[in-house]
Short mmCIF file of C-alpha atoms in Angstrom, two decimals:
data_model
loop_
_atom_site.label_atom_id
_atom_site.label_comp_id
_atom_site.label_asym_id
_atom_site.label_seq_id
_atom_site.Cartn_x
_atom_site.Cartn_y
_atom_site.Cartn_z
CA UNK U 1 69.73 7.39 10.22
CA UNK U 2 70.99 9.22 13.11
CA UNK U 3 74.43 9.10 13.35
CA UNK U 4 76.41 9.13 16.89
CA UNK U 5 80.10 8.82 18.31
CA UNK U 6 81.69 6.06 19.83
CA UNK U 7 82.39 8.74 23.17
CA UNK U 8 78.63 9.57 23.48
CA UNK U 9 77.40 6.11 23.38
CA UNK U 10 80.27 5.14 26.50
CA UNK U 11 79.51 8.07 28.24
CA UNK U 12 75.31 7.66 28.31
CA UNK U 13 73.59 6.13 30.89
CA UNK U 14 71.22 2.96 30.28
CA UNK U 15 67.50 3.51 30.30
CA UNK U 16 65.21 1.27 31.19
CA UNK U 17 61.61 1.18 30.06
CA UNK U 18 58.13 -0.80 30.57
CA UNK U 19 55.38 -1.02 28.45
CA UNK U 20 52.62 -1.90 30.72
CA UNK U 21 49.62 -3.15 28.19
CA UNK U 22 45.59 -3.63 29.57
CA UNK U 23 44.93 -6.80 27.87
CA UNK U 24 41.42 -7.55 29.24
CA UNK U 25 38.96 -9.00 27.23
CA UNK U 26 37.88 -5.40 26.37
CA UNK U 27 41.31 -5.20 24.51
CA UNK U 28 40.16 -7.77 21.49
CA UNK U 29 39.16 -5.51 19.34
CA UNK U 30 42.89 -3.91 19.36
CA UNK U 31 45.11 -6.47 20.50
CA UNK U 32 46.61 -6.96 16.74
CA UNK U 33 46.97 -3.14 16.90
CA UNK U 34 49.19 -3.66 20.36
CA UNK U 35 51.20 -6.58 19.11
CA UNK U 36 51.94 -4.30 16.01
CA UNK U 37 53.24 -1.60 18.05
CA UNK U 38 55.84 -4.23 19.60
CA UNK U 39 57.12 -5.41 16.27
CA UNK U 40 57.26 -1.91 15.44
CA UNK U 41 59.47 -0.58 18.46
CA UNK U 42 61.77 -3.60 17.92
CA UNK U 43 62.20 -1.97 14.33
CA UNK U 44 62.96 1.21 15.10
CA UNK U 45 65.74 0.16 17.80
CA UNK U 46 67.10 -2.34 15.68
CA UNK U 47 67.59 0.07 12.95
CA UNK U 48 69.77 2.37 15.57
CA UNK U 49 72.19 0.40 16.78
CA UNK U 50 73.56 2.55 18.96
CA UNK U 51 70.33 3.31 20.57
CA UNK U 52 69.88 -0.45 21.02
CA UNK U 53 72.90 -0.28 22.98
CA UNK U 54 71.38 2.25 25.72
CA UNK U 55 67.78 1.28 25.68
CA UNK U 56 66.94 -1.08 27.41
CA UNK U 57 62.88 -2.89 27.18
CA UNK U 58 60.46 -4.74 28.99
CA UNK U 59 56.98 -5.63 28.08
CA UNK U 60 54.02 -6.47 30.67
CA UNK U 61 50.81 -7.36 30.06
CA UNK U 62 47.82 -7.06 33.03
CA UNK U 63 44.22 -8.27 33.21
CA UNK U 64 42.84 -10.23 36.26
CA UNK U 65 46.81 -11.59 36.47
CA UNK U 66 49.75 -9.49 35.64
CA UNK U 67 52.77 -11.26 33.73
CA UNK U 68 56.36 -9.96 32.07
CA UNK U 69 55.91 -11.03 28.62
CA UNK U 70 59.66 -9.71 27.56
CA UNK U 71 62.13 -9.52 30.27
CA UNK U 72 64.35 -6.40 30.01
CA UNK U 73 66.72 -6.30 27.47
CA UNK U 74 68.17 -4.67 23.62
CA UNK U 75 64.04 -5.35 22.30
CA UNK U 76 65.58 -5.51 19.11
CA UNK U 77 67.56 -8.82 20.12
CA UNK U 78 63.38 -10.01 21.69
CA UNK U 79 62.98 -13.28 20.08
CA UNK U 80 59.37 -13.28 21.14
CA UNK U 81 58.51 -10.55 19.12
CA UNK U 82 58.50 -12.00 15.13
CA UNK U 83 56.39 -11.88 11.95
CA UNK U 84 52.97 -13.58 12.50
CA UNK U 85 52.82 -14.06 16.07
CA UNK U 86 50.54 -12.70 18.34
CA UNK U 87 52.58 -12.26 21.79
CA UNK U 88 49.81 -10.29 23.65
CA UNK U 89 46.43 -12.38 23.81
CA UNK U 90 43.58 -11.14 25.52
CA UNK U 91 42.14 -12.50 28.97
CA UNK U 92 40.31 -11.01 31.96
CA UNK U 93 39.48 -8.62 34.11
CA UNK U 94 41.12 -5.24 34.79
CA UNK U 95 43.26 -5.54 37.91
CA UNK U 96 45.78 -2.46 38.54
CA UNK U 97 46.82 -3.96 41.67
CA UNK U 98 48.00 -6.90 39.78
CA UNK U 99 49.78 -4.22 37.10
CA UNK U 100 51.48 -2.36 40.07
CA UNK U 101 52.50 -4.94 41.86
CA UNK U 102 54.27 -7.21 38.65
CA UNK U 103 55.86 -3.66 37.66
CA UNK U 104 56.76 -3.28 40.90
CA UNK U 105 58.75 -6.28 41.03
CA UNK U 106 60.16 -6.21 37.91
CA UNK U 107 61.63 -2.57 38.48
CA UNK U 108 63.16 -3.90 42.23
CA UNK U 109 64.52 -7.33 39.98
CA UNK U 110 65.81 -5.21 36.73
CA UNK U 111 67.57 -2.16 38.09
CA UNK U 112 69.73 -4.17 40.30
CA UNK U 113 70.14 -6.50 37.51
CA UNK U 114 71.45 -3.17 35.01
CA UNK U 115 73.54 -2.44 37.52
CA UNK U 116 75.65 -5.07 38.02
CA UNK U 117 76.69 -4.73 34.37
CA UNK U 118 78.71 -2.05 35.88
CA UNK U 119 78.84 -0.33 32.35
CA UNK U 120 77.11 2.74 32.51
CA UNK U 121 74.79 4.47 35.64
CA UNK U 122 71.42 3.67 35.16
CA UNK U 123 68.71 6.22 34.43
CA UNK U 124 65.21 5.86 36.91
CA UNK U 125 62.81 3.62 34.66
CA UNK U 126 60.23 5.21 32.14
CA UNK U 127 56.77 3.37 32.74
CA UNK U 128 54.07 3.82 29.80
CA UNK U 129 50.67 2.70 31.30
CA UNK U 130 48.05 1.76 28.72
CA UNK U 131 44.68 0.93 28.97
CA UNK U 132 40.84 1.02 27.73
CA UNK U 133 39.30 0.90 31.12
CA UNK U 134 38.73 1.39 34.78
CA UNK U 135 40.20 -1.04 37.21
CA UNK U 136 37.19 -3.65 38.84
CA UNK U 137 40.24 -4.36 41.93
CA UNK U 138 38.71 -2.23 45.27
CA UNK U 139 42.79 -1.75 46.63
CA UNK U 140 44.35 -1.32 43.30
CA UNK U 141 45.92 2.33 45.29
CA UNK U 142 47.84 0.49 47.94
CA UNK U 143 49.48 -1.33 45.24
CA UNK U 144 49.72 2.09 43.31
CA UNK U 145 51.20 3.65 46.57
CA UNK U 146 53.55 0.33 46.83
CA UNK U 147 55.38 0.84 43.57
CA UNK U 148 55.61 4.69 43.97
CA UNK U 149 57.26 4.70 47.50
CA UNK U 150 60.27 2.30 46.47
CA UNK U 151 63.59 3.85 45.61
CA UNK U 152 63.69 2.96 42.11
CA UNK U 153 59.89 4.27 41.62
CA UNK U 154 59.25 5.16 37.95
CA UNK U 155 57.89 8.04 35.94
CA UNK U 156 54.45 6.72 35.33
CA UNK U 157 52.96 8.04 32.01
CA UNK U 158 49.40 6.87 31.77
CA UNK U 159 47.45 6.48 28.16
CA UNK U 160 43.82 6.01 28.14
CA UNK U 161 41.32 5.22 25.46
CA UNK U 162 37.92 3.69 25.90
CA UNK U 163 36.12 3.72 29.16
CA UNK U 164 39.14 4.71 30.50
CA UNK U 165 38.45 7.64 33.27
CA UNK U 166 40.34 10.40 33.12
CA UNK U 167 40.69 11.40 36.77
CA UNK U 168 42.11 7.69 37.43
CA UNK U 169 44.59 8.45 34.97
CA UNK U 170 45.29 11.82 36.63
CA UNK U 171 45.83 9.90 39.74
CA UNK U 172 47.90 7.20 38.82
CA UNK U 173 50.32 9.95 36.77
CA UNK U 174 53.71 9.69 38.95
CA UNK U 175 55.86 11.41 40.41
CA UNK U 176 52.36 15.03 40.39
CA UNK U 177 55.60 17.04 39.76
CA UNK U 178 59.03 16.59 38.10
CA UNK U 179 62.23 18.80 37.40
CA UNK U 180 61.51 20.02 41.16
CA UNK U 181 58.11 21.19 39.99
CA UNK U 182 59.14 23.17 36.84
CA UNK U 183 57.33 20.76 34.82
CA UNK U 184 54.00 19.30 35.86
CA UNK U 185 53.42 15.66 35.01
CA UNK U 186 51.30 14.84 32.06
CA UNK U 187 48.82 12.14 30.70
CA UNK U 188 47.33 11.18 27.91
CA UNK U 189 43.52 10.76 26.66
CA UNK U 190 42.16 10.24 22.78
CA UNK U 191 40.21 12.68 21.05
CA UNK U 192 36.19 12.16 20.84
CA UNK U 193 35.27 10.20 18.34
CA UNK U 194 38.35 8.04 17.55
CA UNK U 195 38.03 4.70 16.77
CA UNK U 196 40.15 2.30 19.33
CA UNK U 197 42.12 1.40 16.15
CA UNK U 198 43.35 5.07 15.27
CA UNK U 199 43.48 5.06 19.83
CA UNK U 200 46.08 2.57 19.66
CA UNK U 201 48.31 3.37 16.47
CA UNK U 202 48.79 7.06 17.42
CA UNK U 203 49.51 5.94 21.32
CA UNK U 204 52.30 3.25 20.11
CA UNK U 205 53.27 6.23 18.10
CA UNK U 206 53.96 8.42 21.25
CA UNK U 207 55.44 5.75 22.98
CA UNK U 208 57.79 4.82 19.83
CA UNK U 209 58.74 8.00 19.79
CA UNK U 210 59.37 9.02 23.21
CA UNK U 211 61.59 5.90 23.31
CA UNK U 212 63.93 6.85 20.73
CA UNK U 213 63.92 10.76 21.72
CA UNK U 214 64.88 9.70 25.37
CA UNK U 215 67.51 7.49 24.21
CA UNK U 216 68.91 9.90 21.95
CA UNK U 217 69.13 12.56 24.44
CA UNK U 218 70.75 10.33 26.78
CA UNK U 219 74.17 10.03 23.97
CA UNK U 220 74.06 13.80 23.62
CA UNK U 221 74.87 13.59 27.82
CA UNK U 222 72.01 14.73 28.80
CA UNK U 223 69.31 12.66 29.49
CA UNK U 224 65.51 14.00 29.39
CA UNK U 225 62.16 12.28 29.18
CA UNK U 226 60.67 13.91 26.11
CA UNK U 227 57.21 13.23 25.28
CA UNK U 228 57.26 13.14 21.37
CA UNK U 229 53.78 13.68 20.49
CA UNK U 230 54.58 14.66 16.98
CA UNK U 231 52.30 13.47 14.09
CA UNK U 232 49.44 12.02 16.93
CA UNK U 233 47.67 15.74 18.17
CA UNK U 234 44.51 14.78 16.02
CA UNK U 235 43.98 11.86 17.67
CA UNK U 236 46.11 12.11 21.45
CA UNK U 237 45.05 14.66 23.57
CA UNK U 238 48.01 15.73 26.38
CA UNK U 239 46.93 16.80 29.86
CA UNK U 240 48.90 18.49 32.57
CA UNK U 241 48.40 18.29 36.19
CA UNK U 242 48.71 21.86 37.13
CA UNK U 243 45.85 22.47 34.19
CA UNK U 244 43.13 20.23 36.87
#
């Protein structure tokens, strides 16, 4: 286990994520996958305590209707996430707009929320988008262009699988450039020929991952999103703007 000091936990900032999760009918096949990758991201935080202590979680699911299924939080301390049960059910259409617009909201709620703890700063959210599909909603980019034009707009890391298309997922990548352009955004496709089961385990993987690398960079006192693709390159393929 990772070990950390009592000064580097004080001095981090708190960083809030979202697991955004397509849950469409299309989903079915995979949904026990998804629900696995909760339980599993509640392990791994709840096995660093000191992580759990930064990190900070919410969960929310979109289909025709978007919906926070875990309200920001320590996920290890989730109570909805336990042995057996299914927290993510399948439903639906695919509606971005609905996805944007429930993230949207929960971002404008949360980080004013986080911040009247008053502990620590608050880091600008981390948003993993994943999904099997295209959207069937005709505005779904006002809604996009709603939840990127706020103050507390997040990095958007899309995952697709599927039918998924890969210039949506291009265009819903946000901010097109970070660092002040010395890194170009990135997002993330599967591999020809994997099955939507090895799709799913190697993308909670990433996002597992990239969780607990963030949030360990954050107690060293400098905070980074790292994309920890480690152990996934047979199966997740990473794309980078400036490579279109």
């Amino acid at each position: 286990m990772v070990e950390f000091n009592k000064f580097d936990v004080e001095a981090a900032k708190t960083l809030p994520f979202y697991l955004v999760f397509d849950v469409s009918y299309s989903m079915s096949d995979v949904i026990d996958a998804v629900n696995g990758c909760l339980s599993e991201l509640k392990d791994a935080i709840g096995n660093m305590p000191l992580l759990a202590d930064i990190a900070r979680v919410s969960v929310i699911s979109f289909a025709d209707s978007a919906q926070v299924e875990i309200p920001m939080g320590d996920i290890s301390l989730a109570s909805e996430i336990y042995q057996g049960h299914s927290l993510l059910q399948v439903r639906g259409g695919t509606s971005f707009s609905a996805a944007f617009r429930e993230l949207k909201s929960a971002i404008e709620r949360d980080i004013a929320d986080l911040k009247l703890e008053g502990e620590r700063k608050v880091f600008r959210p981390t948003a993993f988008f994943i999904t099997d599909g295209e959207p069937l909603d005709r505005d779904w980019q006002q809604a996009f262009s709603e939840l990127t034009t706020i103050k507390q707009y997040p990095l958007l890391y899309p995952f697709g699988f599927g039918d998924a298309n890969e210039s949506t997922l291009a265009a819903i990548t946000y901010p097109q450039n970070r660092e002040n352009g010395k890194k170009p955004a990135q997002y993330f496709t599967v591999k020809a020929g994997a099955s939507p089961g090895a799709a799913i385990e190697k993308i909670a993987k990433v996002v597992i991952q990239s969780v607990v690398s963030f949030t360990q960079s954050a107690t060293e006192g400098a905070p980074a999103v790292q994309i920890d693709t480690r152990g996934t390159e047979d199966v997740v393929e990473t794309h980078y703007l400036d490579e279109m």
